[in-house]
Coordinates of C-alpha atoms and ligand atoms in Angstrom, one line a residue:
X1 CA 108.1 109.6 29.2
X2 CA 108.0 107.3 32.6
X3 CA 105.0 104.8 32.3
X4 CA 102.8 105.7 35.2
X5 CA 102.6 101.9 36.4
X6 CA 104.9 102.0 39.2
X7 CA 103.7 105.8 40.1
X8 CA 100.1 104.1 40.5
X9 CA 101.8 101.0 42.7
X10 CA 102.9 103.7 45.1
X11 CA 99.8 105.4 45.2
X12 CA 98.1 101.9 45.9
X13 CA 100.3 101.1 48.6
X14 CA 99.9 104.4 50.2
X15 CA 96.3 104.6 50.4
X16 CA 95.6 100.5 51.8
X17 CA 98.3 101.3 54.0
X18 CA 96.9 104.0 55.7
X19 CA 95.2 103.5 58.8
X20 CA 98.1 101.2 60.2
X21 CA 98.0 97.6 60.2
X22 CA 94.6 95.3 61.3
X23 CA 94.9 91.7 62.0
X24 CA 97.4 89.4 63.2
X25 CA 100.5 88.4 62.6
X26 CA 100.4 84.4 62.4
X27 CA 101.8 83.2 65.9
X28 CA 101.4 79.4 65.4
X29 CA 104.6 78.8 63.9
X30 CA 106.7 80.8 66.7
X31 CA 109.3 81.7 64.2
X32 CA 106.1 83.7 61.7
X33 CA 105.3 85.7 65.1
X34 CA 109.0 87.7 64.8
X35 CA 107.7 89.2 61.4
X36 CA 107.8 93.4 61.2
X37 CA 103.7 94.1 60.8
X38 CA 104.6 97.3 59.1
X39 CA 106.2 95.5 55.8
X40 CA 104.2 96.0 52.8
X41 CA 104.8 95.5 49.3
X42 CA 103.0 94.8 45.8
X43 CA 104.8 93.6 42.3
X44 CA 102.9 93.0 38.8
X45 CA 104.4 91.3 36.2
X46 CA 103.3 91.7 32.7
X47 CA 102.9 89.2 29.7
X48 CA 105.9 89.7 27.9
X49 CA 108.4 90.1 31.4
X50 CA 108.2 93.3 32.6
X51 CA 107.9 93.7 36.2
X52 CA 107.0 96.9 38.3
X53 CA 107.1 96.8 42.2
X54 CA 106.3 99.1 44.7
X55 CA 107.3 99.5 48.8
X56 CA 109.3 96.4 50.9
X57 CA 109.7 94.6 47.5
X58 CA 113.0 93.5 48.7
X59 CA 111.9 91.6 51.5
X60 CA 112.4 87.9 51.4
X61 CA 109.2 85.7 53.6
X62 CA 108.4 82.7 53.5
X63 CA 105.7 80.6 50.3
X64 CA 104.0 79.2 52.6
X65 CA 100.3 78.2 51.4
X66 CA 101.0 79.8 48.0
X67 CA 103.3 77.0 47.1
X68 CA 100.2 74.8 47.1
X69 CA 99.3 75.8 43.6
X70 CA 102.8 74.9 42.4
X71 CA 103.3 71.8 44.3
X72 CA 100.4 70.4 42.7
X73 CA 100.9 71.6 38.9
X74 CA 104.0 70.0 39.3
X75 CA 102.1 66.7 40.4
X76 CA 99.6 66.8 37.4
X77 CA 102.6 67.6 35.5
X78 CA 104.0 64.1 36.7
X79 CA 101.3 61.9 37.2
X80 CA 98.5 63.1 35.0
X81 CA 94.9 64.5 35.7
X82 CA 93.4 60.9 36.2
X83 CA 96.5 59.6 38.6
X84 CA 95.9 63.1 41.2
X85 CA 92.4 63.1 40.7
X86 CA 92.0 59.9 42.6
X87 CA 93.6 61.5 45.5
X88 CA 92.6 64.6 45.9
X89 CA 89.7 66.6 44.9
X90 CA 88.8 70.0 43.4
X91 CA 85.8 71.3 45.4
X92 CA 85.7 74.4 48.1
X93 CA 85.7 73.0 51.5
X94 CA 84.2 75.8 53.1
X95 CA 86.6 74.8 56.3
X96 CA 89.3 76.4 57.7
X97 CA 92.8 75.9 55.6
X98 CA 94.0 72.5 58.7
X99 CA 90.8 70.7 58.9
X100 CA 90.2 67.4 58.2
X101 CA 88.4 68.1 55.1
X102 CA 87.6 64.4 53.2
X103 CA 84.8 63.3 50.9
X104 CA 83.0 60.6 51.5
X105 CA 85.7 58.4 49.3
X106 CA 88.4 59.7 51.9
X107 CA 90.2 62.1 49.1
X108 CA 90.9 65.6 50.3
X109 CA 88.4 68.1 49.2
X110 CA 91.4 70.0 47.6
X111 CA 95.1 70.8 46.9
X112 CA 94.6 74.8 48.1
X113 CA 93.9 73.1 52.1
X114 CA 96.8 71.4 53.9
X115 CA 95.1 68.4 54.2
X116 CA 95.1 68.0 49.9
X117 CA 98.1 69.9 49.6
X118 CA 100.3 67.1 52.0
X119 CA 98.8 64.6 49.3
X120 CA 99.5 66.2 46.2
X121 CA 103.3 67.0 47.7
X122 CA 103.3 63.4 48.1
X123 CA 102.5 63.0 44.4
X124 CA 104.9 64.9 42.9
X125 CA 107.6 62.9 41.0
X126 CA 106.7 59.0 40.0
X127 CA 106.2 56.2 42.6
X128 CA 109.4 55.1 43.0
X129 CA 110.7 59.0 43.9
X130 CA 112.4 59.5 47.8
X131 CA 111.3 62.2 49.7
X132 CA 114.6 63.9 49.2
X133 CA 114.2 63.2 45.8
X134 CA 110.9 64.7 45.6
X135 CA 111.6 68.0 47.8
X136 CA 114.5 68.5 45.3
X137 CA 112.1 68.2 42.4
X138 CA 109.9 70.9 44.1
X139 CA 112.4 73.4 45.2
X140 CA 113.4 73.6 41.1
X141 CA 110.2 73.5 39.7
X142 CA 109.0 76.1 42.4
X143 CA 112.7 78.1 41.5
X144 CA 111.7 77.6 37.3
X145 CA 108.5 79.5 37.8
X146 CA 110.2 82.1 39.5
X147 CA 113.2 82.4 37.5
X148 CA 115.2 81.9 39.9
X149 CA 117.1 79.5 42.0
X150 CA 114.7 79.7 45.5
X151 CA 116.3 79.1 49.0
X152 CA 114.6 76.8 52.4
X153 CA 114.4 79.4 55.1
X154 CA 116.1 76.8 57.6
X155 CA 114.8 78.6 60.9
X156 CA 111.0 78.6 59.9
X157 CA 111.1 75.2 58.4
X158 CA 112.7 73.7 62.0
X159 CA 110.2 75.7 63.4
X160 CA 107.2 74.3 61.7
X161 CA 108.4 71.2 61.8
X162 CA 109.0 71.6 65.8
X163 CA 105.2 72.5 65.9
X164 CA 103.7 70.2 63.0
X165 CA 101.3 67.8 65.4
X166 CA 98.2 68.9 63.4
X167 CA 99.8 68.4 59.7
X168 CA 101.0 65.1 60.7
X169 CA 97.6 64.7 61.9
X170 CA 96.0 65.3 58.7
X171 CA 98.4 63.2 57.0
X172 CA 98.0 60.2 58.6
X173 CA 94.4 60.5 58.3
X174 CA 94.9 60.7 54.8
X175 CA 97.5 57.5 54.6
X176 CA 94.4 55.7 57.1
X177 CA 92.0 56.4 53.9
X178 CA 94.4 54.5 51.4
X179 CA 95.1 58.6 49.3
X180 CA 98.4 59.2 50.7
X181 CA 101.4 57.5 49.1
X182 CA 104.5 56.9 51.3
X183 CA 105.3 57.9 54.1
X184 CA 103.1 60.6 56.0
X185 CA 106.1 61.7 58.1
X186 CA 108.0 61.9 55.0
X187 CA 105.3 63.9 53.3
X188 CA 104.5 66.2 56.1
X189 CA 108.5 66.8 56.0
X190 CA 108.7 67.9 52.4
X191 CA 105.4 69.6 52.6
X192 CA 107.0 71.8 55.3
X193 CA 110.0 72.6 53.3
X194 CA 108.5 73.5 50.6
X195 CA 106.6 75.9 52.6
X196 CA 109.6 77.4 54.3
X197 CA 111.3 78.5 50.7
X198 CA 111.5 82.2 50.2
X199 CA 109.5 84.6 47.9
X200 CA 109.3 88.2 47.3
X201 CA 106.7 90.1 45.6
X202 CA 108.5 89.9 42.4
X203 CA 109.1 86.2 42.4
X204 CA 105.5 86.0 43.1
X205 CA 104.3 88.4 40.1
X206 CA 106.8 86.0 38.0
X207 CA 105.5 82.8 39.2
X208 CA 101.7 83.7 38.7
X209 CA 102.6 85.2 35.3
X210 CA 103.5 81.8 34.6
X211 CA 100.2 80.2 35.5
X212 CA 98.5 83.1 33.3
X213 CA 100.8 82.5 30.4
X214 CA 100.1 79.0 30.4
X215 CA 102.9 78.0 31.9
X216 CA 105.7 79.6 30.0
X217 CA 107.7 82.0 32.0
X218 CA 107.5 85.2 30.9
X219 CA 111.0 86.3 31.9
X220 CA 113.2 82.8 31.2
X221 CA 111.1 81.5 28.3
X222 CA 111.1 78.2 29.9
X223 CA 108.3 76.0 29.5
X224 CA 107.8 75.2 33.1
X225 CA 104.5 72.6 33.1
X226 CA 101.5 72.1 29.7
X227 CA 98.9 74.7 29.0
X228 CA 96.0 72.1 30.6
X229 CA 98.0 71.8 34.2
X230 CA 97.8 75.8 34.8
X231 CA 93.8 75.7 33.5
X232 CA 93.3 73.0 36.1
X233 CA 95.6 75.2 38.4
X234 CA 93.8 78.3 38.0
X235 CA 90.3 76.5 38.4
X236 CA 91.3 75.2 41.3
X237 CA 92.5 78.8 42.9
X238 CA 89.6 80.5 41.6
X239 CA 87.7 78.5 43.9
X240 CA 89.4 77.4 46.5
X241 CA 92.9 79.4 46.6
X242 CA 91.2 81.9 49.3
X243 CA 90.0 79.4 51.7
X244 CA 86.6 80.2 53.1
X245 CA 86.6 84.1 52.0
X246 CA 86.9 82.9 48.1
X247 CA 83.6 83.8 47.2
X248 CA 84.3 87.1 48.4
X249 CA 87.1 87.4 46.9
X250 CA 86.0 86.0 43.8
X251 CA 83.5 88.5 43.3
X252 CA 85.4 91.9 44.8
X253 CA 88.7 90.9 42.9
X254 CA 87.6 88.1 40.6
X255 CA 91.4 87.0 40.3
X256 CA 92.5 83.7 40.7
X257 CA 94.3 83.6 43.8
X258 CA 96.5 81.9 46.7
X259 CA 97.2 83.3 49.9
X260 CA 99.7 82.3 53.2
X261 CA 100.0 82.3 56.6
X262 CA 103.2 84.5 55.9
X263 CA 101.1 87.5 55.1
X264 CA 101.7 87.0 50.7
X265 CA 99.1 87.0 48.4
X266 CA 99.6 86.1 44.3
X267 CA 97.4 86.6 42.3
X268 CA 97.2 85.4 38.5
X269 CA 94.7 86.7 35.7
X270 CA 95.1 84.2 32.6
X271 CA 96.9 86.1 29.7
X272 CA 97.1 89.3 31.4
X273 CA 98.8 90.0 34.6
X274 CA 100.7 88.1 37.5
X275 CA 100.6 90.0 41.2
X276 CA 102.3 89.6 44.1
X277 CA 101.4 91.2 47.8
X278 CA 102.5 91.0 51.0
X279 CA 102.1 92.3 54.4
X280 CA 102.3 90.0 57.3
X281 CA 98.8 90.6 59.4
X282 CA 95.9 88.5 59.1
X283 CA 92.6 89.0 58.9
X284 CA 90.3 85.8 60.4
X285 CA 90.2 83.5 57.0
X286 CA 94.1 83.9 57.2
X287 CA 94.4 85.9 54.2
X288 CA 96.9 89.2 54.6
X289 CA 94.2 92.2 55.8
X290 CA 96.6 94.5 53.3
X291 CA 97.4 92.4 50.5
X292 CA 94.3 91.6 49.8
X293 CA 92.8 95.4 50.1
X294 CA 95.8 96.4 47.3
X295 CA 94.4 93.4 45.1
X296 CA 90.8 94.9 45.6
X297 CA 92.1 98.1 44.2
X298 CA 94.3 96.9 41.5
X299 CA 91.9 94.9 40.0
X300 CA 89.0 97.8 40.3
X301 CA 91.6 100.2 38.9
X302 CA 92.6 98.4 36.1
X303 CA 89.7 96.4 35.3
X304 CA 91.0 93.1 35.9
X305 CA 87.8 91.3 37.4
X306 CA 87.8 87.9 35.6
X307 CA 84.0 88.0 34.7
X308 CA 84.3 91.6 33.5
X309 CA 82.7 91.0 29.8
X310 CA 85.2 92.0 27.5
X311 CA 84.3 93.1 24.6
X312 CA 84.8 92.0 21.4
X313 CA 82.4 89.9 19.6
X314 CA 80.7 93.4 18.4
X315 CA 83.1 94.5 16.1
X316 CA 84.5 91.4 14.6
X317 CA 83.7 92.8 10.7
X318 CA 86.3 95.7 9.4
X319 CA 84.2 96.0 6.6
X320 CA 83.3 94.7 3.1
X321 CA 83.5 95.9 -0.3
X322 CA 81.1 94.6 -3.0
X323 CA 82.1 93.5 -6.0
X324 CA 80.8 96.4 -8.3
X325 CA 82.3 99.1 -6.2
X326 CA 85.7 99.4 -7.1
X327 CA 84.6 97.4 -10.7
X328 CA 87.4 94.2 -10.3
X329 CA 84.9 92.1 -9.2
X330 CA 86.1 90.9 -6.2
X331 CA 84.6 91.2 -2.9
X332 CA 86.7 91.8 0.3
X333 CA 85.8 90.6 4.0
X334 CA 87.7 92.1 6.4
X335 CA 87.8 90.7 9.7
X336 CA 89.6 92.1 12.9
X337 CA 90.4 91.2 16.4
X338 CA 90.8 88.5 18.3
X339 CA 89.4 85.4 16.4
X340 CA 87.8 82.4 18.9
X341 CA 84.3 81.1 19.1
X342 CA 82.0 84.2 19.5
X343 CA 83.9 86.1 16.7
X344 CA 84.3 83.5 14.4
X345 CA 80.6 82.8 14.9
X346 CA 80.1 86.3 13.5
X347 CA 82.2 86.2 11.3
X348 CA 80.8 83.4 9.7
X349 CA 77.4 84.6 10.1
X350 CA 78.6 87.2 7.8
X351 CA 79.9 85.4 5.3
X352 CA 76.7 82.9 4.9
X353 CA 75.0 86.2 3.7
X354 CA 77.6 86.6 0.9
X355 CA 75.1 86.1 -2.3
X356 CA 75.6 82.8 -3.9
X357 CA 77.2 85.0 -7.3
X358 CA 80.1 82.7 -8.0
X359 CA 82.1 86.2 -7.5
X360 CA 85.7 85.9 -6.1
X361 CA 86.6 86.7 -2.3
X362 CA 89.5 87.8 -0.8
X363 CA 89.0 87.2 3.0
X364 CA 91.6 89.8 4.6
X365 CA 92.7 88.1 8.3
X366 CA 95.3 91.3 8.1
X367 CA 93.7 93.4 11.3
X368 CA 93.0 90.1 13.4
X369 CA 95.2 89.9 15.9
X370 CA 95.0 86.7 17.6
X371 CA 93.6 83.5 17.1
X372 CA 92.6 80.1 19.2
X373 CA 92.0 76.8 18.0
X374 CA 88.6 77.0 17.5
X375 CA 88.1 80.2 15.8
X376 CA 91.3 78.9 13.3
X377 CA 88.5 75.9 13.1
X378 CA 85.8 77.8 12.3
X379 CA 87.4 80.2 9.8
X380 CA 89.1 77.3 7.9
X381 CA 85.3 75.7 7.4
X382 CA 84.0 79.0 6.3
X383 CA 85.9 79.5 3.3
X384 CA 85.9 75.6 2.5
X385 CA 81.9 76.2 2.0
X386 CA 82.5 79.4 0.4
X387 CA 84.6 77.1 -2.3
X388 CA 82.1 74.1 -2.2
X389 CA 79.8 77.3 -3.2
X390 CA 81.7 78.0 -6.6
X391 CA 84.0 81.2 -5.2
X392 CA 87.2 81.4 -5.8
X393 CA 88.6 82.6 -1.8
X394 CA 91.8 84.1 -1.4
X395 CA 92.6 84.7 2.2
X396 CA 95.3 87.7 2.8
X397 CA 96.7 86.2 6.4
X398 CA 100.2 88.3 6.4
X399 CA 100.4 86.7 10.5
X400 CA 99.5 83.1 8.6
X401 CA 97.0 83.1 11.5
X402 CA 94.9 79.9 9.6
X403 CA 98.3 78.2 9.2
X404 CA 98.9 77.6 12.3
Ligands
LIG1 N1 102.9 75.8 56.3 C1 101.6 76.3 56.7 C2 100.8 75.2 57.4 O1 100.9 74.1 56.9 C3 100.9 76.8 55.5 C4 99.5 77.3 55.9 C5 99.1 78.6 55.2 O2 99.9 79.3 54.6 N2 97.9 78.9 55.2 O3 100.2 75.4 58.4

């Protein structure tokens, strides 16, 4: 047997690439304007590594915007929330992705722009950090969310930097506000570079698996930045990583995304999936007229809209045996599934109506098959007030889910 995934990334690509390619090409960095309009190409990376891709998925382009999202979970990572949350914010800017987009305190409406994402390049590292120093740090932590080691296309970065008027422009507007630190040539500089590294689709998927997994890589088993940076991450794309189509995106595809000027799109659903796309036209927001149509379909296909209810909560009790029925006097609560708030509250709302008999109870945790810290929580209080009631509880954890 051949798993059908890659079968059904062909058949994606075929059908949103029929009809030839709308939009544009980005022309405003001259060297972006030389790109083939006819590449097109999709990867998906799974949770444990695997990853499937489909059509040009050899093709090396540039990050572009979609190091924006990196770039500033490696900033959190080094300066804290409170430290980056001075300088930039976390709110849509409903502007295009150069405006001069400030609040009212001067602070860039957020990282996903250029304007915030100049000021949270110049935030990665500490305060005493060069600008070499800190383009270094950001071409490896970029390279440990991939897996591997990522490469500066030279001839787009000279080029961007050749035509980088309105970038420095934003920058210095920033520094004139007091929320850049150093340099704002500097900045601009290392911004630019860490635009110009090359991606494929699979580094993408890879990356973006990371941000879903909670920043472990799925493929290296590196730890890459905490659990709390990619929440704050993936907030921050959900709405804002699609510039002013994000609503729209957020409600066709409901993924948390980023998107460039190079024509790739990633796209990263937390503890499931990582995707990466790419085809170079653009459609007026500046987000890849392909890309984003193979995201629509992957994510209708596979049901991986973020607001889609899933559901569990329903059948959270296995079942229960009464004392009397198979006569040892024991009763048995078998729970199953994935244990956090909801189905613990369930759970527990089953046990309260366990009759206050003094009879033992074997709780069996053998069918559940995750836990977070909450239901672990909730589940550990449940049986202390079965005890305070006079049971005896036994709970049959073989995963040693409660122990964790
Ligand atoms: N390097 C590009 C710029 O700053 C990135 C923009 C983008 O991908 N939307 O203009």
């Amino acid at each position: 047997m051949r798993t059908p995934v890659p079968d059904h990334l062909d058949d994606v690509l075929r059908e949103c690439g029929a009809g030839g390619a709308e939009g544009e090409v980005a022309a405003y960095i001259p060297e972006l304007a030389e790109a083939d309009p006819a590449l097109f190409a999709l990867a998906l990376c799974t949770i444990d590594g695997t990853v499937y891709a489909a059509g040009d998925a050899q093709h090396r382009f540039t990050i572009q915007s979609i190091s924006k999202p990196f770039a500033y979970a490696l900033a959190l990572a080094d300066r804290g929330f409170e430290t980056v949350a001075e300088h930039v914010g976390v709110e849509p800017s409903g502007d295009a992705f150069n405006e001069i987009s400030l609040e009212a305190s001067g602070r860039p409406r957020n990282a996903m722009i250029n304007i915030g994402a100049i000021t949270a390049h110049a935030l990665v590292g500490d305060a005493s950090t060069t600008g070499e120093q800190r383009v270094e740090r950001v071409v490896r932590g970029l390279s440990a969310f991939a897996g591997r080691e990522l490469e500066v296309d030279e001839a787009v970065c000279a080029s961007e930097l050749g035509t980088a008027s309105r970038n420095m422009a934003l920058a210095y507007m920033v520094h004139a506000q007091g929320k850049l630190e150093g340099e704002p040539h500097e900045a601009v500089e290392g911004y630019i570079r860490q635009c110009s590294l090359l991606v494929d689709v699979r580094d993408l998927a890879v990356m973006a698996m990371t941000l879903a997994a909670g920043g472990r890589n799925p493929v290296t088993g590196e730890q890459v930045v905490p659990a709390w940076v990619c929440r704050q991450v993936l907030s921050v794309m959900a709405t804002c990583g699609m510039y002013d189509a994000a609503g729209d995106w957020m409600s066709t595809v409901g993924i948390p995304a980023k998107s460039g000027v190079a024509g790739g799109v990633l796209g990263a659903l937390p503890g499931q999936v990582g995707i990466g796309a790419f085809s170079p036209p653009l459609d007026e927001f500046g987000n890849s007229v392909r890309a984003v149509r193979a995201c629509e379909r992957l994510s209708s296909d596979m049901g991986l809209h973020l607001m889609q209810a899933p559901e569990v909560a329903a059948h959270v009790l296995y079942g229960v045996v009464e004392p009397d029925r198979d006569g040892d006097g024991v009763r048995e609560v078998a729970l199953q599934g994935p244990m956090h708030f909801a189905a613990a509250e369930v759970a527990l709302r089953e046990l309260e109506d366990v009759p206050e008999d003094g009879a033992a109870l074997v709780l069996d945790l053998t069918r559940v098959t995750s836990t977070n810290d909450v239901g672990r929580r909730m589940l550990r209080e449940g049986v202390r007030r079965l005890e305070l009631d006079g049971h005896e509880v036994r709970v049959e954890d073989p995963d040693g889910h409660l122990e964790r």
